mmCIF file of C-alpha atoms and ligand atoms in Angstrom:
data_model
loop_
_atom_site.group_PDB
_atom_site.id
_atom_site.type_symbol
_atom_site.label_atom_id
_atom_site.label_comp_id
_atom_site.label_asym_id
_atom_site.label_seq_id
_atom_site.Cartn_x
_atom_site.Cartn_y
_atom_site.Cartn_z
ATOM 1 C CA MET A 1 -102.825 49.229 -8.741
ATOM 2 C CA HIS A 2 -99.937 46.810 -8.262
ATOM 3 C CA ARG A 3 -100.182 44.034 -5.706
ATOM 4 C CA GLN A 4 -98.311 41.010 -4.421
ATOM 5 C CA SER A 5 -101.048 38.458 -3.980
ATOM 6 C CA LEU A 6 -101.687 35.007 -2.671
ATOM 7 C CA VAL A 7 -102.862 32.939 -5.640
ATOM 8 C CA ASP A 8 -102.948 29.594 -3.857
ATOM 9 C CA TYR A 9 -102.270 28.408 -0.283
ATOM 10 C CA GLY A 10 -98.755 27.221 0.387
ATOM 11 C CA LYS A 11 -97.461 28.942 -2.754
ATOM 12 C CA PRO A 12 -95.269 32.051 -3.207
ATOM 13 C CA LEU A 13 -97.024 35.392 -3.664
ATOM 14 C CA GLN A 14 -97.310 36.689 -7.211
ATOM 15 C CA ALA A 15 -97.465 40.131 -8.791
ATOM 16 C CA THR A 16 -101.059 40.915 -9.793
ATOM 17 C CA GLU A 17 -102.746 44.004 -11.240
ATOM 18 C CA ALA A 18 -106.215 45.342 -10.489
ATOM 19 C CA ALA A 19 -108.187 48.509 -11.167
ATOM 20 C CA THR A 20 -107.542 51.051 -8.410
ATOM 21 C CA PRO A 21 -110.786 51.136 -6.388
ATOM 22 C CA LYS A 22 -112.886 54.315 -6.269
ATOM 23 C CA PRO A 23 -113.960 55.002 -2.678
ATOM 24 C CA LEU A 24 -117.736 55.131 -2.206
ATOM 25 C CA GLY A 25 -119.737 56.383 0.763
ATOM 26 C CA THR A 26 -117.515 56.524 3.829
ATOM 27 C CA GLU A 27 -114.610 54.660 2.189
ATOM 28 C CA VAL A 28 -111.109 56.064 2.023
ATOM 29 C CA LEU A 29 -108.436 55.046 -0.473
ATOM 30 C CA LEU A 30 -104.947 54.990 1.029
ATOM 31 C CA ARG A 31 -101.790 55.112 -1.052
ATOM 32 C CA VAL A 32 -99.774 52.523 0.881
ATOM 33 C CA SER A 33 -96.338 53.799 1.864
ATOM 34 C CA HIS A 34 -95.411 51.052 4.339
ATOM 35 C CA CYS A 35 -96.704 47.582 5.124
ATOM 36 C CA GLY A 36 -94.991 45.452 7.776
ATOM 37 C CA VAL A 37 -94.193 41.790 7.150
ATOM 38 C CA CYS A 38 -95.719 39.722 9.934
ATOM 39 C CA HIS A 39 -95.514 36.162 11.206
ATOM 40 C CA SER A 40 -99.277 35.729 10.916
ATOM 41 C CA ASP A 41 -98.967 36.305 7.154
ATOM 42 C CA ILE A 42 -97.074 33.024 7.069
ATOM 43 C CA HIS A 43 -99.989 31.149 8.673
ATOM 44 C CA LEU A 44 -102.392 32.800 6.234
ATOM 45 C CA GLN A 45 -100.100 31.879 3.334
ATOM 46 C CA ASP A 46 -99.993 28.268 4.583
ATOM 47 C CA GLY A 47 -103.748 28.283 5.157
ATOM 48 C CA TYR A 48 -103.545 26.701 8.619
ATOM 49 C CA PHE A 49 -102.329 26.970 12.202
ATOM 50 C CA ASP A 50 -100.536 24.060 13.822
ATOM 51 C CA LEU A 51 -102.656 22.775 16.720
ATOM 52 C CA GLY A 52 -100.165 20.113 17.777
ATOM 53 C CA GLY A 53 -100.440 16.336 17.545
ATOM 54 C CA GLY A 54 -100.657 16.581 13.752
ATOM 55 C CA GLN A 55 -103.877 18.617 13.998
ATOM 56 C CA LYS A 56 -104.305 21.745 11.901
ATOM 57 C CA LEU A 57 -106.700 24.674 12.182
ATOM 58 C CA ASP A 58 -107.814 25.463 8.653
ATOM 59 C CA VAL A 59 -107.789 29.237 8.085
ATOM 60 C CA ARG A 60 -108.372 29.190 4.336
ATOM 61 C CA GLY A 61 -111.959 30.426 4.688
ATOM 62 C CA ASN A 62 -113.410 31.517 1.367
ATOM 63 C CA ARG A 63 -110.960 34.200 0.401
ATOM 64 C CA PRO A 64 -111.334 35.080 -3.257
ATOM 65 C CA MET A 65 -108.048 34.493 -5.105
ATOM 66 C CA PRO A 66 -105.920 36.372 -5.877
ATOM 67 C CA PHE A 67 -105.960 37.700 -2.309
ATOM 68 C CA THR A 68 -103.676 40.436 -0.994
ATOM 69 C CA LEU A 69 -102.220 39.913 2.470
ATOM 70 C CA GLY A 70 -100.598 42.620 4.610
ATOM 71 C CA HIS A 71 -102.276 44.117 7.691
ATOM 72 C CA GLU A 72 -99.566 46.431 9.093
ATOM 73 C CA ILE A 73 -100.482 49.323 6.860
ATOM 74 C CA ALA A 74 -99.601 52.997 6.820
ATOM 75 C CA GLY A 75 -100.087 55.441 3.989
ATOM 76 C CA THR A 76 -101.495 58.710 2.777
ATOM 77 C CA VAL A 77 -105.065 59.553 1.803
ATOM 78 C CA GLU A 78 -105.353 59.531 -1.972
ATOM 79 C CA ALA A 79 -109.146 59.755 -2.309
ATOM 80 C CA ALA A 80 -112.227 59.643 -0.085
ATOM 81 C CA GLY A 81 -115.915 58.882 -0.644
ATOM 82 C CA PRO A 82 -118.476 61.710 -0.275
ATOM 83 C CA ASP A 83 -119.430 60.604 3.278
ATOM 84 C CA ALA A 84 -115.880 60.131 4.588
ATOM 85 C CA LYS A 85 -115.702 63.078 6.966
ATOM 86 C CA GLY A 86 -112.642 64.512 8.665
ATOM 87 C CA VAL A 87 -109.925 63.057 6.444
ATOM 88 C CA THR A 88 -107.349 65.269 4.813
ATOM 89 C CA GLN A 89 -106.061 64.529 1.348
ATOM 90 C CA GLY A 90 -102.372 63.602 1.506
ATOM 91 C CA LYS A 91 -102.317 63.104 5.302
ATOM 92 C CA PHE A 92 -100.346 60.149 6.668
ATOM 93 C CA TYR A 93 -102.235 57.588 8.769
ATOM 94 C CA ALA A 94 -101.906 54.059 10.079
ATOM 95 C CA ALA A 95 -104.865 51.858 9.143
ATOM 96 C CA TYR A 96 -106.449 49.931 12.025
ATOM 97 C CA PRO A 97 -106.801 46.544 10.310
ATOM 98 C CA TRP A 98 -108.975 44.508 12.743
ATOM 99 C CA ILE A 99 -112.241 45.781 11.323
ATOM 100 C CA GLY A 100 -115.521 44.044 12.196
ATOM 101 C CA CYS A 101 -118.933 43.886 10.556
ATOM 102 C CA GLY A 102 -119.981 47.140 12.224
ATOM 103 C CA LYS A 103 -123.423 45.697 13.002
ATOM 104 C CA CYS A 104 -123.093 43.148 15.824
ATOM 105 C CA GLY A 105 -122.972 43.667 19.593
ATOM 106 C CA LEU A 106 -119.194 43.249 19.757
ATOM 107 C CA CYS A 107 -118.695 45.925 17.117
ATOM 108 C CA ALA A 108 -121.245 48.211 18.813
ATOM 109 C CA ARG A 109 -119.295 48.097 22.097
ATOM 110 C CA GLY A 110 -116.020 48.802 20.298
ATOM 111 C CA ASP A 111 -114.580 45.283 20.259
ATOM 112 C CA GLU A 112 -114.473 44.980 16.493
ATOM 113 C CA HIS A 113 -111.293 42.919 16.664
ATOM 114 C CA MET A 114 -113.393 40.077 18.141
ATOM 115 C CA CYS A 115 -116.228 40.306 15.575
ATOM 116 C CA ASN A 116 -117.313 36.971 14.097
ATOM 117 C CA ALA A 117 -117.909 38.470 10.660
ATOM 118 C CA PRO A 118 -114.672 40.438 10.285
ATOM 119 C CA ARG A 119 -113.571 42.622 7.428
ATOM 120 C CA ALA A 120 -109.962 42.612 8.626
ATOM 121 C CA LEU A 121 -107.554 44.247 6.200
ATOM 122 C CA GLY A 122 -105.098 41.734 4.773
ATOM 123 C CA VAL A 123 -106.849 38.847 6.548
ATOM 124 C CA THR A 124 -110.433 38.688 5.295
ATOM 125 C CA VAL A 125 -110.396 41.557 2.785
ATOM 126 C CA ASP A 126 -107.520 42.747 0.572
ATOM 127 C CA GLY A 127 -104.668 44.323 2.510
ATOM 128 C CA GLY A 128 -101.499 46.318 2.161
ATOM 129 C CA TYR A 129 -99.034 44.374 0.015
ATOM 130 C CA ALA A 130 -100.213 46.693 -2.732
ATOM 131 C CA THR A 131 -99.870 50.262 -3.888
ATOM 132 C CA HIS A 132 -103.398 51.022 -2.606
ATOM 133 C CA VAL A 133 -105.821 49.788 0.015
ATOM 134 C CA LEU A 134 -109.467 50.612 0.609
ATOM 135 C CA VAL A 135 -110.430 51.445 4.214
ATOM 136 C CA PRO A 136 -114.214 51.350 4.893
ATOM 137 C CA HIS A 137 -114.443 54.372 7.208
ATOM 138 C CA PRO A 138 -112.233 57.239 8.489
ATOM 139 C CA HIS A 139 -112.758 55.805 12.024
ATOM 140 C CA TYR A 140 -110.059 53.234 11.146
ATOM 141 C CA LEU A 141 -107.461 55.828 10.198
ATOM 142 C CA LEU A 142 -105.295 56.597 13.205
ATOM 143 C CA ASP A 143 -103.191 59.699 13.610
ATOM 144 C CA VAL A 144 -99.542 58.648 13.771
ATOM 145 C CA GLU A 145 -97.974 62.060 13.507
ATOM 146 C CA GLY A 146 -94.533 62.083 15.133
ATOM 147 C CA ILE A 147 -94.149 58.293 14.859
ATOM 148 C CA ALA A 148 -91.523 56.877 12.459
ATOM 149 C CA PRO A 149 -93.447 55.935 9.275
ATOM 150 C CA GLY A 150 -91.707 52.548 9.089
ATOM 151 C CA ILE A 151 -93.245 51.346 12.342
ATOM 152 C CA ALA A 152 -96.638 53.101 12.237
ATOM 153 C CA GLY A 153 -98.275 50.112 10.523
ATOM 154 C CA ALA A 154 -96.485 47.514 12.632
ATOM 155 C CA LEU A 155 -97.824 49.195 15.754
ATOM 156 C CA MET A 156 -101.332 48.167 14.670
ATOM 157 C CA CYS A 157 -100.252 44.534 14.986
ATOM 158 C CA SER A 158 -97.271 43.838 17.243
ATOM 159 C CA GLY A 159 -97.684 47.068 19.211
ATOM 160 C CA LEU A 160 -101.397 46.605 19.776
ATOM 161 C CA THR A 161 -100.980 42.895 20.530
ATOM 162 C CA GLY A 162 -98.332 43.683 23.145
ATOM 163 C CA TYR A 163 -100.345 46.514 24.650
ATOM 164 C CA GLY A 164 -103.639 44.567 24.722
ATOM 165 C CA ALA A 165 -102.005 41.612 26.499
ATOM 166 C CA ILE A 166 -100.196 43.682 29.114
ATOM 167 C CA LYS A 167 -103.389 45.589 29.849
ATOM 168 C CA LYS A 168 -105.076 42.248 30.648
ATOM 169 C CA ALA A 169 -102.141 41.284 32.895
ATOM 170 C CA VAL A 170 -102.127 44.437 35.032
ATOM 171 C CA PRO A 171 -105.060 43.512 37.358
ATOM 172 C CA TYR A 172 -103.288 40.241 38.273
ATOM 173 C CA LEU A 173 -100.093 41.953 39.382
ATOM 174 C CA LYS A 174 -101.551 42.259 42.867
ATOM 175 C CA PHE A 175 -100.600 38.558 43.179
ATOM 176 C CA GLY A 176 -96.956 39.039 42.127
ATOM 177 C CA PRO A 177 -94.672 40.505 39.492
ATOM 178 C CA LEU A 178 -95.064 40.236 35.722
ATOM 179 C CA LEU A 179 -93.302 37.618 33.620
ATOM 180 C CA ILE A 180 -92.916 38.056 29.884
ATOM 181 C CA VAL A 181 -92.161 34.822 28.047
ATOM 182 C CA GLY A 182 -90.776 35.166 24.516
ATOM 183 C CA LEU A 183 -88.932 38.373 23.718
ATOM 184 C CA GLY A 184 -89.469 38.568 19.971
ATOM 185 C CA GLY A 185 -90.800 41.752 18.403
ATOM 186 C CA VAL A 186 -94.179 41.559 20.170
ATOM 187 C CA GLY A 187 -92.685 40.544 23.510
ATOM 188 C CA MET A 188 -90.238 43.463 23.414
ATOM 189 C CA MET A 189 -93.143 45.823 22.708
ATOM 190 C CA GLY A 190 -95.042 44.226 25.583
ATOM 191 C CA LEU A 191 -92.079 44.742 27.897
ATOM 192 C CA GLN A 192 -91.942 48.443 27.092
ATOM 193 C CA PHE A 193 -95.686 48.970 27.503
ATOM 194 C CA ALA A 194 -95.476 47.054 30.777
ATOM 195 C CA ARG A 195 -92.897 49.547 32.025
ATOM 196 C CA ALA A 196 -95.384 52.319 31.243
ATOM 197 C CA LEU A 197 -98.366 50.527 32.827
ATOM 198 C CA THR A 198 -96.920 49.100 36.069
ATOM 199 C CA ASP A 199 -94.288 49.803 38.706
ATOM 200 C CA LYS A 200 -94.053 46.089 39.552
ATOM 201 C CA PRO A 201 -90.826 44.263 38.642
ATOM 202 C CA ILE A 202 -90.862 42.724 35.190
ATOM 203 C CA LEU A 203 -89.187 39.353 34.659
ATOM 204 C CA ALA A 204 -88.310 38.074 31.204
ATOM 205 C CA ALA A 205 -87.758 34.585 29.826
ATOM 206 C CA ASP A 206 -86.349 33.607 26.461
ATOM 207 C CA ILE A 207 -84.182 30.752 25.222
ATOM 208 C CA ASP A 208 -82.079 33.238 23.229
ATOM 209 C CA LYS A 209 -79.270 34.874 25.217
ATOM 210 C CA SER A 210 -79.177 38.024 23.062
ATOM 211 C CA LYS A 211 -82.909 38.538 23.628
ATOM 212 C CA ARG A 212 -82.480 38.140 27.383
ATOM 213 C CA GLU A 213 -79.733 40.759 27.293
ATOM 214 C CA ALA A 214 -81.904 43.102 25.216
ATOM 215 C CA ALA A 215 -84.765 42.653 27.719
ATOM 216 C CA LEU A 216 -82.479 43.614 30.606
ATOM 217 C CA LYS A 217 -81.418 46.714 28.674
ATOM 218 C CA LEU A 218 -85.072 47.645 28.178
ATOM 219 C CA GLY A 219 -85.759 47.485 31.896
ATOM 220 C CA ALA A 220 -86.494 43.855 32.807
ATOM 221 C CA ALA A 221 -85.462 43.229 36.431
ATOM 222 C CA GLU A 222 -84.203 39.696 35.734
ATOM 223 C CA ALA A 223 -84.036 37.423 32.712
ATOM 224 C CA PHE A 224 -84.258 33.625 32.682
ATOM 225 C CA ASP A 225 -83.507 30.859 30.194
ATOM 226 C CA PRO A 226 -86.547 28.539 30.174
ATOM 227 C CA ALA A 227 -84.453 25.777 28.602
ATOM 228 C CA GLU A 228 -82.305 25.637 31.753
ATOM 229 C CA ALA A 229 -83.311 22.891 34.174
ATOM 230 C CA GLY A 230 -83.587 25.178 37.204
ATOM 231 C CA ALA A 231 -85.389 28.067 35.493
ATOM 232 C CA ARG A 232 -88.840 27.486 37.039
ATOM 233 C CA LYS A 233 -87.384 27.164 40.510
ATOM 234 C CA ALA A 234 -85.277 30.281 39.985
ATOM 235 C CA ILE A 235 -88.358 32.305 39.032
ATOM 236 C CA MET A 236 -90.321 30.957 41.986
ATOM 237 C CA LYS A 237 -87.400 31.851 44.233
ATOM 238 C CA ALA A 238 -87.049 35.338 42.763
ATOM 239 C CA SER A 239 -90.756 36.150 42.808
ATOM 240 C CA GLY A 240 -92.686 33.681 44.974
ATOM 241 C CA GLY A 241 -94.703 33.071 41.812
ATOM 242 C CA VAL A 242 -95.678 35.711 39.268
ATOM 243 C CA GLY A 243 -99.013 37.514 39.230
ATOM 244 C CA ALA A 244 -99.247 37.204 35.484
ATOM 245 C CA ALA A 245 -97.186 35.383 32.874
ATOM 246 C CA VAL A 246 -97.720 36.659 29.358
ATOM 247 C CA ASP A 247 -96.755 34.037 26.799
ATOM 248 C CA PHE A 248 -95.725 35.819 23.627
ATOM 249 C CA ALA A 249 -94.417 32.590 22.102
ATOM 250 C CA GLY A 250 -97.596 30.537 22.318
ATOM 251 C CA SER A 251 -96.246 27.031 22.020
ATOM 252 C CA ASP A 252 -96.926 23.933 24.132
ATOM 253 C CA LYS A 253 -93.487 24.387 25.700
ATOM 254 C CA SER A 254 -93.798 28.100 26.428
ATOM 255 C CA LEU A 255 -97.268 27.789 27.981
ATOM 256 C CA ALA A 256 -96.181 24.782 30.075
ATOM 257 C CA PHE A 257 -93.371 26.983 31.375
ATOM 258 C CA ALA A 258 -95.426 30.174 31.780
ATOM 259 C CA HIS A 259 -98.381 28.708 33.684
ATOM 260 C CA ALA A 260 -96.117 26.721 36.037
ATOM 261 C CA VAL A 261 -94.625 29.848 37.622
ATOM 262 C CA VAL A 262 -97.943 31.669 38.155
ATOM 263 C CA ALA A 263 -98.759 32.380 41.814
ATOM 264 C CA LYS A 264 -102.113 31.448 43.354
ATOM 265 C CA GLY A 265 -104.795 33.759 41.973
ATOM 266 C CA GLY A 266 -102.649 34.720 39.008
ATOM 267 C CA ALA A 267 -103.062 34.350 35.273
ATOM 268 C CA ALA A 268 -101.271 32.995 32.235
ATOM 269 C CA ILE A 269 -102.139 35.016 29.160
ATOM 270 C CA VAL A 270 -101.503 33.402 25.791
ATOM 271 C CA VAL A 271 -100.684 35.717 22.935
ATOM 272 C CA GLY A 272 -98.300 33.919 20.571
ATOM 273 C CA LEU A 273 -99.500 31.584 17.856
ATOM 274 C CA ILE A 274 -96.619 29.169 17.371
ATOM 275 C CA GLY A 275 -98.929 26.227 18.075
ATOM 276 C CA GLY A 276 -99.145 22.962 19.924
ATOM 277 C CA SER A 277 -101.545 21.747 22.576
ATOM 278 C CA PHE A 278 -101.659 21.969 26.339
ATOM 279 C CA THR A 279 -103.159 19.828 29.090
ATOM 280 C CA LEU A 280 -103.479 20.461 32.812
ATOM 281 C CA PRO A 281 -105.219 18.358 35.476
ATOM 282 C CA VAL A 282 -108.601 20.024 36.041
ATOM 283 C CA PRO A 283 -108.269 20.290 39.858
ATOM 284 C CA MET A 284 -105.255 22.572 39.381
ATOM 285 C CA PHE A 285 -107.556 25.358 38.203
ATOM 286 C CA PRO A 286 -109.497 25.667 41.469
ATOM 287 C CA LEU A 287 -106.599 24.660 43.728
ATOM 288 C CA ARG A 288 -104.368 27.349 42.248
ATOM 289 C CA ALA A 289 -107.243 29.783 41.540
ATOM 290 C CA LEU A 290 -105.601 29.849 38.134
ATOM 291 C CA THR A 291 -106.764 31.822 35.129
ATOM 292 C CA ILE A 292 -105.606 30.944 31.639
ATOM 293 C CA MET A 293 -106.787 33.346 28.982
ATOM 294 C CA GLY A 294 -106.027 34.412 25.453
ATOM 295 C CA SER A 295 -105.445 37.885 24.106
ATOM 296 C CA TYR A 296 -105.929 38.837 20.481
ATOM 297 C CA VAL A 297 -104.701 42.208 19.180
ATOM 298 C CA GLY A 298 -106.847 45.041 20.591
ATOM 299 C CA SER A 299 -109.681 47.480 19.945
ATOM 300 C CA THR A 300 -109.533 50.847 18.175
ATOM 301 C CA GLY A 301 -109.765 52.454 21.643
ATOM 302 C CA GLU A 302 -106.746 50.458 22.832
ATOM 303 C CA ALA A 303 -104.938 51.322 19.592
ATOM 304 C CA ARG A 304 -105.370 55.017 20.361
ATOM 305 C CA GLU A 305 -104.181 54.553 23.982
ATOM 306 C CA MET A 306 -101.171 52.633 22.716
ATOM 307 C CA LEU A 307 -100.284 55.284 20.132
ATOM 308 C CA ASP A 308 -100.388 57.916 22.891
ATOM 309 C CA LEU A 309 -97.767 55.916 24.823
ATOM 310 C CA VAL A 310 -95.612 55.633 21.694
ATOM 311 C CA LYS A 311 -95.954 59.378 21.008
ATOM 312 C CA ALA A 312 -94.937 60.025 24.627
ATOM 313 C CA GLY A 313 -91.656 58.208 23.909
ATOM 314 C CA LYS A 314 -92.417 55.037 25.909
ATOM 315 C CA VAL A 315 -91.214 52.718 23.140
ATOM 316 C CA ALA A 316 -87.594 52.530 21.996
ATOM 317 C CA PRO A 317 -87.060 53.039 18.254
ATOM 318 C CA ILE A 318 -87.308 49.750 16.379
ATOM 319 C CA PRO A 319 -84.778 49.024 13.640
ATOM 320 C CA VAL A 320 -86.599 48.620 10.354
ATOM 321 C CA GLU A 321 -85.385 47.292 7.023
ATOM 322 C CA THR A 322 -87.459 48.461 4.065
ATOM 323 C CA ARG A 323 -87.864 46.367 0.928
ATOM 324 C CA PRO A 324 -89.726 46.987 -2.344
ATOM 325 C CA LEU A 325 -93.128 45.404 -3.095
ATOM 326 C CA ALA A 326 -91.578 42.819 -5.424
ATOM 327 C CA GLU A 327 -89.664 41.360 -2.470
ATOM 328 C CA THR A 328 -92.748 40.596 -0.366
ATOM 329 C CA SER A 329 -92.745 36.853 -1.026
ATOM 330 C CA ARG A 330 -89.002 36.564 -0.403
ATOM 331 C CA SER A 331 -89.490 38.466 2.846
ATOM 332 C CA LEU A 332 -92.140 35.982 4.006
ATOM 333 C CA ASP A 333 -89.712 33.163 3.140
ATOM 334 C CA ASP A 334 -86.950 34.872 5.126
ATOM 335 C CA LEU A 335 -89.247 35.331 8.102
ATOM 336 C CA ARG A 336 -90.306 31.684 7.940
ATOM 337 C CA ALA A 337 -86.651 30.642 7.853
ATOM 338 C CA GLY A 338 -85.874 32.822 10.884
ATOM 339 C CA LYS A 339 -83.496 34.964 8.809
ATOM 340 C CA ILE A 340 -85.012 38.311 9.771
ATOM 341 C CA VAL A 341 -83.580 40.295 12.656
ATOM 342 C CA GLY A 342 -85.727 43.296 13.582
ATOM 343 C CA ARG A 343 -88.539 44.196 11.224
ATOM 344 C CA VAL A 344 -88.999 44.120 7.470
ATOM 345 C CA VAL A 345 -91.401 46.675 6.050
ATOM 346 C CA ILE A 346 -92.532 46.664 2.425
ATOM 347 C CA THR A 347 -92.594 50.076 0.758
ATOM 348 C CA PRO A 348 -94.895 49.695 -2.272
HETATM 349 ZN ZN1 ZN B 401 -99.085 41.396 12.061
HETATM 350 ZN ZN1 ZN B 402 -119.298 42.714 14.196
#
């Protein structure tokens, strides 16, 4: 099998070859047809997250090198182990990548994406920037029939992240409307799922005018520029404070903005991973009955719920640019440099 692999942190990916794995037991071998290029691949390539103040969160772990990134995977079943039941040779699936150990309490209750001993495809075990990927069990193959193949894999990351965060926000909308901060790919997905999950008005905030306009087109009631001096006041005036602010940017600036417009009893939900640090006087938590929480992708159950919404036509088609496997490293560079509009999907 051909791969584009990380050979050292902070270095470009390189073409590597390996024997195509033979699936054993419940394993399934997918022939990768599409693998989305994702911002979190950049952090994994760097080996750290920026925590602000010059601090870094080391995410190098003990990945064996060469290591193959890529977690937004879709493909067809090429081979299956003798115990892999219910999979059809040649059928097209998306691979749920946030796989846990399968043995702990979190995994047992279906929250594998929060497992502390993960086997996440393209993060802790080899992923989809390759012609083939090994999936440990048919449970992680999700039916994406009727969904454009180019976005099926991306839905497992940006789609699921958007859906999982909005689902957490919904109970807080009794305190006010929803605010979505950061209308990149994930934020736009979140906005569309929000329209499916709530009748409350949805406000949007982004520093980019074109993104604000796109959000209004997709059904946001109002859009604000957080860089404008009066933006917080304008949101407070328009909403009386929001029930939930979902921060899809995840920077010190975006969270400072998002939490400040939350009504009493409401929540700020951090999703993005840009980085930075955040402080708030402790008494503000009780005085504002404020919740600040994080949301990280979603479970296989949530992935299935989300795919049902996509199949029901609740998400606008996403423009996708496909590129060959050899262009994976260049695509990560382009993403890092902010040169990618829409989505780039590798077609190995
Ligand atoms: Zn991703
Ligand atoms: Zn586990």
